[in-house]
Short mmCIF file of C-alpha atoms and ligand atoms in Angstrom, two decimals:
data_model
loop_
_atom_site.label_atom_id
_atom_site.label_comp_id
_atom_site.label_asym_id
_atom_site.label_seq_id
_atom_site.Cartn_x
_atom_site.Cartn_y
_atom_site.Cartn_z
CA MET C 1 110.65 116.80 -72.79
CA SER C 2 108.70 116.89 -76.00
CA THR C 3 108.31 113.87 -78.22
CA HIS C 4 107.98 114.16 -81.96
CA ALA C 5 104.29 113.28 -81.69
CA GLU C 6 103.70 116.05 -79.13
CA LEU C 7 105.60 118.60 -81.18
CA ALA C 8 103.64 117.70 -84.31
CA GLU C 9 100.41 118.00 -82.35
CA ARG C 10 101.32 121.34 -80.81
CA HIS C 11 102.88 123.07 -83.83
CA GLY C 12 101.27 121.30 -86.77
CA THR C 13 102.96 119.68 -89.75
CA PRO C 14 105.07 119.84 -91.82
CA LEU C 15 107.43 120.67 -88.99
CA TYR C 16 111.21 120.84 -88.87
CA VAL C 17 112.74 120.03 -85.49
CA TYR C 18 116.39 120.98 -84.93
CA ASP C 19 118.28 119.70 -81.90
CA LEU C 20 121.07 122.07 -80.83
CA ASP C 21 122.72 119.35 -78.73
CA ARG C 22 123.42 117.55 -81.98
CA VAL C 23 124.88 120.67 -83.54
CA ASP C 24 127.21 120.97 -80.53
CA ALA C 25 128.23 117.33 -80.90
CA ALA C 26 128.93 117.64 -84.62
CA ARG C 27 131.05 120.75 -84.13
CA ARG C 28 132.98 119.09 -81.29
CA GLU C 29 133.60 115.95 -83.34
CA LEU C 30 134.63 117.77 -86.49
CA PHE C 31 137.08 120.02 -84.66
CA ALA C 32 138.44 116.91 -82.92
CA ALA C 33 138.95 115.23 -86.30
CA LEU C 34 141.06 118.17 -87.51
CA PRO C 35 144.51 119.27 -86.37
CA ALA C 36 144.48 121.85 -83.56
CA GLY C 37 144.62 125.37 -84.94
CA VAL C 38 142.79 124.62 -88.19
CA ASP C 39 139.95 127.11 -88.75
CA LEU C 40 136.54 125.68 -89.59
CA TYR C 41 134.09 127.60 -91.73
CA TYR C 42 130.39 126.81 -91.58
CA ALA C 43 128.81 127.14 -95.04
CA LEU C 44 125.56 128.93 -94.26
CA LYS C 45 124.12 127.62 -97.52
CA ALA C 46 123.43 124.36 -95.65
CA ASN C 47 121.09 126.10 -93.21
CA PRO C 48 121.05 129.78 -92.30
CA HIS C 49 118.66 129.35 -89.33
CA PRO C 50 119.87 131.91 -86.76
CA ASP C 51 119.76 129.50 -83.80
CA LEU C 52 121.94 126.97 -85.61
CA VAL C 53 124.46 129.56 -86.73
CA ARG C 54 124.55 130.95 -83.19
CA ALA C 55 125.08 127.46 -81.75
CA LEU C 56 128.10 127.02 -84.01
CA ARG C 57 129.58 130.20 -82.51
CA ALA C 58 128.60 129.82 -78.86
CA GLY C 59 129.38 127.50 -75.99
CA PRO C 60 132.54 125.62 -75.13
CA GLY C 61 135.03 124.76 -77.83
CA ARG C 62 136.25 126.73 -80.78
CA PRO C 63 133.67 128.77 -82.71
CA CYS C 64 133.07 128.15 -86.39
CA ARG C 65 133.68 130.97 -88.80
CA ALA C 66 131.13 131.76 -91.50
CA GLU C 67 131.34 130.99 -95.19
CA ILE C 68 128.78 133.23 -96.84
CA SER C 69 127.63 133.88 -100.38
CA SER C 70 124.85 136.46 -100.27
CA VAL C 71 123.76 139.52 -98.34
CA GLY C 72 121.15 137.37 -96.60
CA GLU C 73 123.82 134.97 -95.37
CA LEU C 74 126.00 137.91 -94.38
CA ALA C 75 123.16 139.30 -92.27
CA ALA C 76 122.52 135.87 -90.73
CA ALA C 77 126.20 135.44 -89.82
CA LEU C 78 126.46 138.89 -88.27
CA ALA C 79 123.18 138.47 -86.37
CA ALA C 80 124.44 135.18 -84.96
CA GLY C 81 127.46 136.92 -83.50
CA CYS C 82 130.04 136.02 -86.11
CA PRO C 83 132.23 139.10 -86.56
CA ALA C 84 132.71 140.32 -90.12
CA ASP C 85 136.43 139.61 -89.92
CA GLU C 86 135.65 135.91 -89.41
CA CYS C 87 133.54 135.68 -92.55
CA LEU C 88 134.74 134.34 -95.88
CA TYR C 89 132.75 135.67 -98.82
CA THR C 90 132.53 133.20 -101.72
CA GLY C 91 130.63 132.71 -104.95
CA PRO C 92 131.16 133.05 -108.70
CA GLY C 93 128.79 136.00 -109.20
CA LYS C 94 129.36 138.53 -106.45
CA THR C 95 127.32 141.56 -107.47
CA ASP C 96 128.18 145.21 -106.92
CA THR C 97 125.49 145.53 -104.26
CA GLU C 98 126.70 142.58 -102.24
CA LEU C 99 130.39 143.52 -102.47
CA ASP C 100 129.49 147.02 -101.33
CA GLN C 101 127.46 145.73 -98.39
CA ALA C 102 130.02 143.11 -97.40
CA LEU C 103 132.87 145.63 -97.38
CA ALA C 104 130.74 148.18 -95.52
CA ALA C 105 130.00 145.53 -92.88
CA GLY C 106 133.73 144.88 -92.44
CA VAL C 107 134.21 141.66 -94.43
CA ARG C 108 137.81 141.57 -95.64
CA LEU C 109 138.34 137.98 -96.79
CA PHE C 110 137.05 136.92 -100.19
CA SER C 111 137.33 133.80 -102.28
CA VAL C 112 138.03 134.88 -105.85
CA GLU C 113 136.66 132.82 -108.70
CA SER C 114 137.99 134.66 -111.75
CA PRO C 115 140.13 137.66 -112.79
CA GLY C 116 136.96 139.70 -113.32
CA ASP C 117 135.75 138.81 -109.84
CA LEU C 118 139.10 139.96 -108.41
CA ARG C 119 138.99 143.28 -110.29
CA ARG C 120 135.45 143.96 -109.10
CA ILE C 121 136.39 143.19 -105.49
CA GLY C 122 139.40 145.49 -105.86
CA ALA C 123 137.37 148.36 -107.30
CA HIS C 124 134.89 148.22 -104.44
CA ALA C 125 137.59 147.85 -101.80
CA THR C 126 139.36 150.91 -103.23
CA ARG C 127 136.14 152.91 -103.02
CA HIS C 128 135.85 151.88 -99.38
CA GLY C 129 139.45 152.86 -98.79
CA VAL C 130 140.46 149.35 -97.73
CA THR C 131 142.37 146.37 -99.07
CA ALA C 132 140.53 143.09 -99.56
CA ASP C 133 142.39 139.90 -98.67
CA CYS C 134 141.74 137.40 -101.42
CA LEU C 135 142.04 133.64 -101.66
CA LEU C 136 142.31 132.40 -105.22
CA ARG C 137 139.89 129.58 -105.67
CA VAL C 138 141.58 126.96 -107.77
CA ASN C 139 139.87 124.60 -110.18
CA ALA C 140 142.31 121.69 -110.16
CA ALA C 141 143.03 120.07 -113.51
CA THR C 142 142.83 116.66 -111.91
CA GLY C 143 140.98 115.23 -108.95
CA THR C 144 141.07 112.09 -106.92
CA ALA C 145 138.09 110.76 -105.02
CA THR C 146 134.74 110.05 -106.54
CA THR C 147 131.81 111.79 -104.90
CA SER C 148 128.27 112.71 -105.70
CA ILE C 149 129.11 116.36 -106.36
CA ARG C 150 132.32 117.28 -108.10
CA MET C 151 133.28 120.83 -108.86
CA THR C 152 136.70 120.54 -110.45
CA GLY C 153 138.61 119.02 -113.32
CA ARG C 154 136.21 120.23 -115.96
CA PRO C 155 135.15 123.63 -117.24
CA SER C 156 133.45 125.36 -114.35
CA GLN C 157 132.16 128.70 -113.12
CA PHE C 158 134.03 127.88 -109.91
CA GLY C 159 137.65 128.74 -109.42
CA MET C 160 140.52 129.47 -111.75
CA ASP C 161 141.95 126.71 -113.90
CA SER C 162 145.13 125.49 -112.23
CA GLU C 163 146.94 125.12 -115.56
CA THR C 164 146.44 128.76 -116.62
CA LEU C 165 146.88 130.32 -113.17
CA PRO C 166 150.69 130.59 -113.30
CA GLY C 167 150.48 132.75 -116.46
CA LEU C 168 147.90 135.00 -114.83
CA MET C 169 149.70 135.46 -111.50
CA PRO C 170 151.60 138.70 -112.33
CA GLU C 171 148.37 140.36 -113.47
CA LEU C 172 146.41 139.07 -110.46
CA LEU C 173 149.03 140.20 -107.96
CA ALA C 174 148.81 143.75 -109.30
CA VAL C 175 145.05 144.35 -108.97
CA PRO C 176 144.60 147.53 -106.89
CA GLY C 177 142.56 147.23 -103.70
CA THR C 178 143.38 143.54 -103.31
CA ARG C 179 146.05 141.46 -101.66
CA ILE C 180 146.24 137.81 -102.63
CA VAL C 181 146.85 135.93 -99.40
CA GLY C 182 146.35 132.32 -100.37
CA ALA C 183 144.25 129.64 -101.98
CA HIS C 184 140.79 128.17 -101.60
CA LEU C 185 140.04 124.68 -102.80
CA PHE C 186 136.65 123.13 -102.50
CA THR C 187 136.39 120.21 -104.81
CA MET C 188 133.57 118.06 -103.54
CA SER C 189 130.74 117.43 -101.17
CA ASN C 190 129.96 114.28 -99.26
CA ALA C 191 133.16 112.20 -99.58
CA LYS C 192 132.61 108.49 -100.05
CA ASP C 193 134.80 107.50 -97.11
CA GLN C 194 137.74 108.60 -94.99
CA ALA C 195 140.31 107.55 -97.59
CA GLY C 196 138.53 109.46 -100.33
CA LEU C 197 138.25 112.54 -98.16
CA PHE C 198 141.90 112.43 -97.22
CA ALA C 199 143.02 111.94 -100.80
CA GLU C 200 141.10 115.04 -101.86
CA LEU C 201 142.47 117.19 -99.04
CA GLU C 202 145.98 115.89 -99.76
CA HIS C 203 145.53 116.83 -103.38
CA ALA C 204 144.45 120.34 -102.30
CA VAL C 205 147.56 120.80 -100.15
CA GLU C 206 149.84 119.50 -102.88
CA LEU C 207 148.33 121.71 -105.56
CA ALA C 208 148.48 124.83 -103.38
CA THR C 209 152.10 124.25 -102.42
CA ARG C 210 153.04 123.57 -106.03
CA LEU C 211 151.39 126.83 -107.14
CA ALA C 212 153.21 128.65 -104.34
CA HIS C 213 156.59 127.29 -105.46
CA GLU C 214 156.11 127.40 -109.21
CA ALA C 215 153.84 130.39 -109.72
CA GLY C 216 154.57 132.60 -106.74
CA LEU C 217 151.09 132.21 -105.26
CA PRO C 218 151.31 133.78 -101.78
CA LEU C 219 150.37 131.30 -99.08
CA GLU C 220 149.52 132.99 -95.81
CA TYR C 221 146.12 131.34 -95.68
CA LEU C 222 145.09 128.01 -97.16
CA ASP C 223 141.49 126.82 -97.22
CA ILE C 224 141.71 123.16 -98.19
CA GLY C 225 137.94 122.71 -98.49
CA GLY C 226 135.88 119.87 -97.11
CA GLY C 227 133.68 117.04 -98.22
CA PHE C 228 132.79 115.78 -94.74
CA ALA C 229 129.93 113.37 -95.26
CA ALA C 230 126.51 113.12 -93.71
CA PRO C 231 123.38 111.18 -94.71
CA TYR C 232 120.56 113.19 -96.24
CA ALA C 233 116.90 112.42 -95.57
CA VAL C 234 117.59 108.76 -94.83
CA PRO C 235 118.39 107.07 -91.53
CA GLY C 236 122.08 106.70 -90.77
CA ARG C 237 124.86 108.57 -89.06
CA ARG C 238 127.60 110.98 -89.91
CA ASP C 239 130.88 109.45 -91.01
CA ARG C 240 133.61 109.37 -88.39
CA TYR C 241 137.21 110.24 -89.29
CA PRO C 242 139.43 108.65 -86.65
CA ARG C 243 142.62 108.83 -88.72
CA LEU C 244 142.13 112.19 -90.40
CA ARG C 245 143.79 114.35 -87.78
CA ALA C 246 147.05 112.43 -87.69
CA GLY C 247 147.05 112.09 -91.47
CA LEU C 248 146.58 115.81 -92.00
CA GLU C 249 149.24 116.66 -89.42
CA ARG C 250 151.73 114.42 -91.16
CA LEU C 251 150.83 115.87 -94.55
CA LEU C 252 151.07 119.49 -93.39
CA ASP C 253 154.35 118.88 -91.53
CA GLU C 254 155.77 117.47 -94.72
CA ARG C 255 154.49 120.06 -97.20
CA LEU C 256 154.14 123.20 -95.10
CA PRO C 257 156.63 122.79 -92.25
CA ARG C 258 155.68 126.11 -90.61
CA TRP C 259 151.91 125.57 -90.58
CA ARG C 260 151.96 125.04 -86.80
CA ASP C 261 153.09 128.67 -86.53
CA ALA C 262 150.15 129.65 -88.73
CA THR C 263 152.36 130.06 -91.81
CA PRO C 264 150.13 129.43 -93.57
CA ARG C 265 147.03 129.40 -91.45
CA VAL C 266 144.97 126.39 -92.58
CA ALA C 267 141.18 126.17 -92.84
CA CYS C 268 138.48 123.64 -93.72
CA GLU C 269 134.80 124.12 -94.42
CA SER C 270 131.60 122.21 -93.95
CA GLY C 271 127.86 122.57 -94.19
CA ARG C 272 126.13 119.22 -93.98
CA TYR C 273 128.43 117.59 -91.44
CA LEU C 274 127.81 120.32 -88.88
CA VAL C 275 124.03 120.52 -89.03
CA GLY C 276 122.72 117.61 -91.12
CA ASP C 277 121.84 115.25 -88.31
CA SER C 278 120.38 117.99 -86.11
CA GLY C 279 117.23 118.22 -88.21
CA THR C 280 114.17 116.00 -88.54
CA LEU C 281 111.14 116.70 -90.69
CA LEU C 282 107.80 115.64 -89.25
CA THR C 283 105.14 115.24 -91.88
CA ARG C 284 101.65 113.84 -91.68
CA VAL C 285 100.06 111.24 -93.93
CA VAL C 286 97.15 113.00 -95.64
CA ASN C 287 95.91 110.12 -97.72
CA ILE C 288 96.81 106.66 -98.96
CA LYS C 289 95.71 105.54 -102.37
CA GLU C 290 96.08 102.56 -104.63
CA SER C 291 96.63 102.83 -108.34
CA ARG C 292 97.07 99.85 -110.64
CA GLY C 293 98.70 97.75 -107.98
CA SER C 294 100.89 100.50 -106.52
CA THR C 295 100.40 102.26 -103.22
CA PHE C 296 100.97 105.99 -102.76
CA VAL C 297 101.40 107.52 -99.32
CA ILE C 298 100.54 111.19 -99.75
CA LEU C 299 102.26 113.45 -97.23
CA ASP C 300 101.66 117.08 -96.33
CA ALA C 301 105.33 117.85 -97.18
CA GLY C 302 106.82 117.48 -100.62
CA ILE C 303 109.65 119.02 -102.59
CA ASN C 304 108.40 122.42 -101.38
CA ALA C 305 109.66 121.38 -97.93
CA VAL C 306 112.50 118.90 -98.46
CA GLY C 307 114.71 117.60 -101.23
CA GLY C 308 113.67 120.38 -103.57
CA LEU C 309 116.99 120.20 -105.38
CA SER C 310 116.59 116.52 -106.18
CA GLY C 311 115.15 117.38 -109.58
CA LEU C 312 118.54 118.82 -110.45
CA GLY C 313 120.25 115.56 -109.58
CA ARG C 314 122.01 117.27 -106.69
CA LEU C 315 121.57 116.78 -102.97
CA LEU C 316 119.21 114.10 -103.91
CA PRO C 317 117.22 112.08 -101.52
CA ALA C 318 117.69 109.01 -103.69
CA ALA C 319 114.86 107.83 -101.52
CA VAL C 320 113.63 109.61 -98.45
CA GLY C 321 113.55 107.19 -95.55
CA VAL C 322 111.46 107.41 -92.42
CA GLU C 323 112.34 106.52 -88.88
CA GLY C 324 110.87 103.45 -87.21
CA PRO C 325 110.54 99.75 -87.87
CA VAL C 326 109.69 98.78 -91.39
CA GLY C 327 106.51 96.77 -91.83
CA ASP C 328 104.85 95.03 -94.73
CA LEU C 329 103.89 98.18 -96.58
CA ARG C 330 105.65 98.96 -99.85
CA ALA C 331 104.68 102.31 -101.28
CA SER C 332 105.83 105.51 -102.89
CA LEU C 333 106.11 108.58 -100.68
CA VAL C 334 104.74 111.60 -102.46
CA GLY C 335 104.03 115.19 -101.50
CA PRO C 336 100.87 117.23 -101.99
CA LEU C 337 102.02 119.27 -105.01
CA CYS C 338 100.39 119.07 -108.43
CA THR C 339 103.39 117.68 -110.25
CA PRO C 340 104.58 114.09 -110.67
CA GLY C 341 108.00 115.48 -109.70
CA ASP C 342 106.77 115.70 -106.15
CA THR C 343 107.95 112.20 -105.34
CA LEU C 344 110.18 111.71 -102.31
CA ALA C 345 110.68 107.96 -102.60
CA ARG C 346 109.57 105.33 -105.08
CA ASP C 347 108.31 101.95 -103.95
CA VAL C 348 110.13 101.70 -100.63
CA PRO C 349 109.44 99.52 -97.59
CA LEU C 350 107.58 101.46 -94.92
CA PRO C 351 106.02 100.97 -91.52
CA ALA C 352 102.28 100.33 -91.55
CA LEU C 353 100.77 103.79 -92.07
CA GLU C 354 97.33 105.35 -91.95
CA PRO C 355 96.04 108.82 -92.74
CA GLY C 356 96.82 111.09 -89.80
CA ASP C 357 100.03 109.29 -88.85
CA VAL C 358 103.15 111.39 -88.42
CA VAL C 359 106.31 110.18 -90.12
CA ALA C 360 109.78 111.47 -89.31
CA VAL C 361 112.34 112.08 -92.05
CA PRO C 362 115.73 112.12 -90.34
CA ASN C 363 118.97 113.94 -91.24
CA VAL C 364 117.50 116.99 -92.91
CA GLY C 365 119.18 119.72 -90.85
CA ALA C 366 121.21 120.66 -93.91
CA TYR C 367 119.67 121.50 -97.29
CA GLY C 368 116.13 121.30 -95.92
CA VAL C 369 113.85 124.31 -96.02
CA THR C 370 115.98 126.82 -97.88
CA ALA C 371 117.16 124.27 -100.44
CA SER C 372 113.59 123.37 -101.35
CA LEU C 373 110.99 124.78 -103.70
CA MET C 374 109.33 126.90 -101.03
CA GLY C 375 107.45 129.15 -103.41
CA PHE C 376 106.07 126.43 -105.65
CA LEU C 377 102.31 125.89 -105.24
CA SER C 378 102.14 128.71 -102.67
CA ARG C 379 101.90 126.60 -99.56
CA PRO C 380 103.12 127.99 -96.25
CA ALA C 381 106.70 127.14 -95.38
CA PRO C 382 107.14 124.47 -92.70
CA THR C 383 107.35 125.67 -89.12
CA GLU C 384 110.83 125.27 -87.63
CA VAL C 385 111.18 124.35 -83.98
CA VAL C 386 114.53 124.39 -82.20
CA VAL C 387 115.09 122.25 -79.12
CA ARG C 388 117.89 121.99 -76.62
CA ALA C 389 117.99 119.30 -73.93
CA GLY C 390 114.53 118.29 -75.06
CA GLU C 391 113.01 121.73 -74.44
CA VAL C 392 111.71 124.01 -77.17
CA VAL C 393 113.80 127.18 -77.41
CA SER C 394 112.31 128.79 -80.52
CA VAL C 395 109.50 128.44 -83.03
CA SER C 396 109.62 130.26 -86.36
CA ARG C 397 108.63 130.09 -89.98
CA LEU C 398 110.11 131.60 -93.11
CA GLU C 399 107.42 133.49 -94.92
CA PRO C 400 107.72 134.09 -98.64
CA ARG C 401 105.44 137.03 -99.38
CA ARG C 402 105.04 139.46 -102.21
CA VAL C 403 106.27 142.96 -101.48
CA HIS C 404 104.89 145.64 -103.78
CA GLU C 405 107.14 148.34 -105.15
CA PRO C 406 106.24 151.51 -107.03
CA VAL C 407 105.90 151.07 -110.78
CA LYS C 408 108.77 152.90 -112.43
CA ALA C 409 108.28 154.85 -115.62
CA ALA C 410 110.09 153.60 -118.73
CA VAL C 411 113.25 155.53 -119.54
CA GLY C 412 113.37 157.52 -122.83
C1 LIG E 1 128.37 124.11 -100.59
C2 LIG E 1 129.71 124.48 -100.16
C3 LIG E 1 130.21 124.02 -98.92
C4 LIG E 1 129.43 123.10 -98.02
O1 LIG E 1 129.30 121.82 -98.57
P1 LIG E 1 128.86 120.59 -97.64
O2 LIG E 1 128.83 119.44 -98.56
O3 LIG E 1 127.51 120.93 -97.11
O4 LIG E 1 129.87 120.48 -96.56
C5 LIG E 1 131.46 124.43 -98.54
N1 LIG E 1 132.21 125.25 -99.33
C6 LIG E 1 131.77 125.69 -100.53
C7 LIG E 1 132.65 126.57 -101.34
C8 LIG E 1 130.52 125.33 -100.98
O5 LIG E 1 130.08 125.76 -102.17
#
């Protein structure tokens, strides 16, 4: 067994520690909260670490499929043992190179975000001599729950506007190299509560069935999205959804009476719920300073290691919290970077700390390393340690490095 203090001593800080037992538990609990037979896609965006992706495939229980959006994520999914025909390729800007590589690898299911996206997928599929199965991602005109991250209801690069989709259907159904097999709705992240989550999923089912009836949208496969909530960089635990399964079963029985025979096959997707609580960031206090009555605890990890997207107002650690009893100290937690933006928490209660102490930032298994500003200020990326049953199973580090290429002559 290795304690956090021992791991920090042995591997240095900043150090991410991922616990695969927690990944197993999250997968088990999320599958249990969904009706039997519903597919679950893991959004690799949350954390493409190969051991985590592999854990979501392996072991007892149903494996997660992979929701991918780049050639890097495609490679990570394949390397983790997810077959290409269990990958869903998404994203508003799929390039020629990535479509070519995805089709060559055997990916056949794509989420389509626009007519142009569909035509490009079709052209590449035709060149490969195959047909691409396509889910039309729908940007609903109206939403329900309030969440931190909304992706529908307004103009968006994501999905096709639900109000104009019926008029486009004949054209979309005729794109060579493609077969429209269903719909993809992903309207939010991090639902406020069980009722909000259910309302959003209900809305997704209702919209998809309406488009099937009124606009002839084929419905062999229906990805109703997600929004399963998990804390980020603060203490706390994943939401539990004790009534979701029965609620969804009732809803699907009512709207899609043959769903139990996989007509349509139904899917959900999640990133943060599956891996968020598996990760802890260990960071060391480098210095403590006072300035005009305020205290700053300066850590060796900043927005280059965690919460790097907070500047965009997304995925924000409103305030990073640390594990352990809170003492009398009130201070701001800042990183080592030369920018005032490198602030992880402002004026929060903290345990008594001294330089050299290790603090643990919990719930950073999702949107940790790869969602941070790794390249900024040219510090090494944090080491990532994976443990199972308290034993270390792997130690690795992402290494951003410059690769030189030949200088090409100007054309003309
Ligand atoms: C980001 C994303 C997810 C994962 O979101 P979480 O909040 O981490 O569950 C799932 N699906 C799509 C389409 C996404 O863009």
